[in-house]
């Protein structure tokens, strides 16, 4: 099946620094990419939806200036956590949907665990 | 809003045991229902789905029936194997084509 990769898989950073997470669709073109956040023992919460070449649509309560999303190509989206703080520590999962696909053709990356000290 | 509730894990079973992971949902309209599985170090993969009431989704020995009257979509397997150890997510898709996930249930199967 289709593969979505994320890099890095794990990152530890100091408070106040910025962290960039990459999400790539390896064998298909992703017109839409999704970024989720998952706290321990909780649901995946959708943070934002991005379409290639346009600005991301953020869910209510998600700070767009803190979580910068760039979807510059059909195979790459990046999430930058700016001025990270300990409360940003979480598991971030990206997902990619192929052209014309419904939700069942939404492929997920393995996730990135962020720890902010 | 839409929500999905599934039993907390971990669920620990021996091989060949019967598995049930409960999932209930709250949604307006008629959502589609899904089970996703996440094996260690990998992304979520679609395991099975059902799109309308009384539909049964099945795959790899797993099955789940869309029960509208109880708003449930419980995952079952008659005989689990060690290779089934993973985290299982129940999810629904609403009319807006967006997924809402449950919290996930970790299954550990001991050989």
Coordinates of C-alpha atoms in Angstrom, one line a residue:
Chain A
X1 CA 0.0 0.0 0.0
X2 CA 0.9 3.6 -0.1
X3 CA 3.6 4.8 2.3
X4 CA 3.8 8.0 4.2
X5 CA 7.0 8.8 6.1
X6 CA 7.7 11.3 8.8
X7 CA 11.0 12.7 10.0
X8 CA 12.2 12.8 12.6
X9 CA 10.5 10.0 14.5
X10 CA 11.6 11.4 17.8
X11 CA 12.9 14.8 18.8
X12 CA 13.9 16.4 22.1
X13 CA 14.4 20.1 22.2
X14 CA 14.8 23.0 24.6
X15 CA 12.0 25.3 25.5
X16 CA 11.9 28.3 23.2
X17 CA 13.4 26.6 20.1
X18 CA 11.6 25.7 16.9
X19 CA 11.2 22.2 15.6
X20 CA 10.3 21.2 12.0
X21 CA 8.6 17.9 11.2
X22 CA 8.5 16.6 7.7
X23 CA 5.8 14.4 6.2
X24 CA 6.4 12.8 2.8
X25 CA 4.1 10.7 0.6
X26 CA 6.6 8.2 -1.0
X27 CA 4.7 6.7 -3.9
X28 CA 1.8 8.9 -4.6
X29 CA 0.8 12.5 -4.9
X30 CA -1.0 13.9 -2.0
X31 CA -3.3 16.8 -2.8
X32 CA -4.3 17.0 0.8
X33 CA -2.3 16.4 4.0
X34 CA -3.6 16.4 7.6
X35 CA -1.7 17.0 10.8
X36 CA -3.0 15.3 14.0
X37 CA -1.8 15.6 17.6
X38 CA -2.3 12.8 20.1
X39 CA -1.9 13.1 23.8
X40 CA -1.3 9.9 25.9
X41 CA -4.5 7.8 26.1
X42 CA -6.4 10.3 24.1
X43 CA -7.8 10.5 20.6
X44 CA -6.0 11.8 17.5
X45 CA -7.0 15.4 17.3
X46 CA -7.0 17.1 13.9
X47 CA -4.9 20.2 14.0
X48 CA -5.0 21.4 10.4
X49 CA -5.7 20.4 6.8
X50 CA -3.5 21.6 4.0
X51 CA -3.9 21.5 0.3
X52 CA -0.9 21.8 -2.0
X53 CA -0.1 25.3 -2.8
X54 CA -2.6 27.0 -0.5
X55 CA -2.7 28.0 3.1
X56 CA -3.6 25.4 5.7
X57 CA -7.0 25.4 7.4
X58 CA -6.6 25.2 11.1
X59 CA -9.1 23.6 13.5
X60 CA -10.6 25.8 16.2
X61 CA -8.2 26.3 19.1
X62 CA -5.0 25.6 17.1
X63 CA -2.7 28.6 16.9
X64 CA -1.7 29.0 13.3
X65 CA 1.3 31.2 14.2
X66 CA 2.6 28.6 16.6
X67 CA 2.1 25.6 14.3
X68 CA 3.3 26.6 10.9
X69 CA 2.3 24.3 8.1
X70 CA 3.8 24.4 4.6
X71 CA 2.6 22.1 1.8
X72 CA 4.8 23.3 -1.0
X73 CA 4.7 20.1 -3.2
X74 CA 2.4 17.2 -3.8
X75 CA 4.8 14.9 -1.8
X76 CA 5.9 17.1 1.1
X77 CA 4.3 18.9 4.0
X78 CA 6.1 20.3 7.0
X79 CA 4.9 21.3 10.4
X80 CA 7.0 23.7 12.4
X81 CA 6.4 24.1 16.1
X82 CA 7.7 27.6 16.8
X83 CA 9.0 28.6 20.2
X84 CA 8.2 25.2 21.6
X85 CA 7.2 24.9 25.2
X86 CA 6.8 21.8 27.4
X87 CA 3.0 21.8 26.9
X88 CA 3.7 21.2 23.2
X89 CA 5.2 17.8 24.0
X90 CA 3.0 15.3 22.2
X91 CA 2.8 12.8 19.4
X92 CA 2.3 14.4 16.0
X93 CA 0.9 12.3 13.1
X94 CA 0.6 13.3 9.5
X95 CA -1.7 11.8 7.0
X96 CA -1.9 12.2 3.2
X97 CA -4.9 11.7 0.9
X98 CA -4.4 11.0 -2.8
X99 CA -6.0 12.9 -5.6
X100 CA -9.8 12.4 -5.6
X101 CA -9.6 10.0 -2.7
X102 CA -12.2 9.5 0.0
X103 CA -11.2 9.1 3.7
X104 CA -10.4 5.4 3.2
X105 CA -7.6 6.3 1.0
X106 CA -6.1 8.5 3.6
X107 CA -2.6 7.1 4.5
X108 CA -0.9 7.8 7.8
X109 CA 2.7 8.4 8.8
X110 CA 4.3 6.6 11.8
X111 CA 4.2 9.8 13.9
X112 CA 6.8 12.0 15.5
X113 CA 7.2 12.2 19.3
X114 CA 8.2 15.6 20.5
X115 CA 9.6 16.3 23.9
X116 CA 10.2 19.8 25.0
X117 CA 12.3 20.3 28.0
Chain B
X1 CA -20.0 17.3 18.0
X2 CA -19.0 13.8 16.8
X3 CA -17.1 11.6 19.2
X4 CA -15.8 8.0 19.5
X5 CA -15.3 6.2 22.7
X6 CA -13.4 2.9 22.9
X7 CA -12.2 0.8 25.8
X8 CA -8.9 1.7 27.4
X9 CA -6.1 -0.7 27.2
X10 CA -4.0 -2.4 27.3
X11 CA -5.8 -5.6 26.5
X12 CA -3.6 -8.6 27.2
X13 CA -4.5 -12.0 25.8
X14 CA -2.9 -15.3 25.1
X15 CA -2.8 -16.6 21.6
X16 CA -6.0 -18.2 20.3
X17 CA -8.1 -16.2 22.8
X18 CA -11.2 -14.4 21.7
X19 CA -10.9 -10.6 21.3
X20 CA -13.5 -7.9 21.7
X21 CA -12.6 -4.2 21.7
X22 CA -15.7 -2.1 22.4
X23 CA -16.4 1.1 20.4
X24 CA -19.4 3.4 20.7
X25 CA -20.0 6.7 18.9
X26 CA -22.0 9.9 18.9
X27 CA -22.7 11.5 15.6
X28 CA -25.4 13.3 13.7
X29 CA -26.7 11.8 10.6
X30 CA -25.3 8.5 9.3
X31 CA -21.6 8.2 9.6
X32 CA -19.3 5.6 8.1
X33 CA -17.4 3.6 10.7
X34 CA -13.8 2.3 10.6
X35 CA -11.2 0.4 12.5
X36 CA -7.6 1.3 12.0
X37 CA -4.6 -0.6 13.2
X38 CA -1.1 0.7 14.1
X39 CA 1.7 -1.8 14.3
X40 CA 4.8 -0.7 16.2
X41 CA 6.8 1.9 14.3
X42 CA 4.3 2.1 11.4
X43 CA 1.5 4.4 10.4
X44 CA -2.2 3.7 10.9
X45 CA -3.7 1.3 8.4
X46 CA -7.3 0.8 7.5
X47 CA -8.4 -2.6 8.9
X48 CA -12.1 -2.7 8.0
X49 CA -15.1 -0.4 7.5
X50 CA -18.9 -0.3 7.4
X51 CA -20.9 2.4 5.7
X52 CA -24.4 1.8 6.8
X53 CA -26.4 0.2 9.6
X54 CA -26.1 -3.6 9.9
X55 CA -23.2 -3.7 7.6
X56 CA -20.4 -6.0 8.7
X57 CA -16.8 -5.1 7.9
X58 CA -14.2 -7.9 7.9
X59 CA -10.5 -8.4 7.2
X60 CA -7.7 -10.7 8.4
X61 CA -10.1 -12.5 10.7
X62 CA -11.4 -9.3 12.4
X63 CA -14.9 -8.2 12.0
X64 CA -17.2 -5.5 13.3
X65 CA -20.9 -4.8 12.8
X66 CA -22.4 -1.4 12.5
X67 CA -25.2 -1.3 15.1
X68 CA -27.2 1.9 14.8
X69 CA -29.5 1.0 17.6
X70 CA -26.7 0.8 20.1
X71 CA -24.4 3.2 18.2
X72 CA -21.6 0.7 18.4
X73 CA -19.0 -0.9 16.2
X74 CA -17.2 -3.5 18.4
X75 CA -14.2 -5.2 16.9
X76 CA -14.0 -9.0 17.3
X77 CA -11.6 -11.8 16.4
X78 CA -12.2 -15.4 17.2
X79 CA -8.5 -16.4 17.7
X80 CA -5.8 -13.8 18.1
X81 CA -2.1 -14.3 17.3
X82 CA 1.0 -12.6 18.6
X83 CA 1.2 -10.8 15.3
X84 CA -2.0 -9.0 16.1
X85 CA -0.3 -7.0 18.8
X86 CA -0.9 -3.4 17.9
X87 CA -2.9 -0.3 18.7
X88 CA -6.4 -0.3 17.3
X89 CA -8.4 2.9 16.6
X90 CA -12.1 3.1 16.0
X91 CA -13.1 6.1 13.9
X92 CA -16.1 7.6 12.1
X93 CA -16.4 9.7 9.0
X94 CA -19.2 12.3 8.9
X95 CA -20.9 14.0 6.1
X96 CA -18.1 16.6 5.9
X97 CA -15.7 13.7 5.0
X98 CA -13.6 14.3 8.2
X99 CA -12.4 11.5 10.4
X100 CA -13.0 11.5 14.2
X101 CA -10.9 8.9 16.1
X102 CA -11.3 7.1 19.4
X103 CA -8.4 7.1 21.9
X104 CA -6.9 3.8 20.7
X105 CA -6.7 0.5 22.4
X106 CA -3.4 -1.4 22.8
X107 CA -3.6 -5.1 22.3
X108 CA -0.9 -7.3 23.6
X109 CA -1.0 -11.0 22.6
X110 CA 1.4 -13.3 24.5
X111 CA 2.7 -16.3 22.5

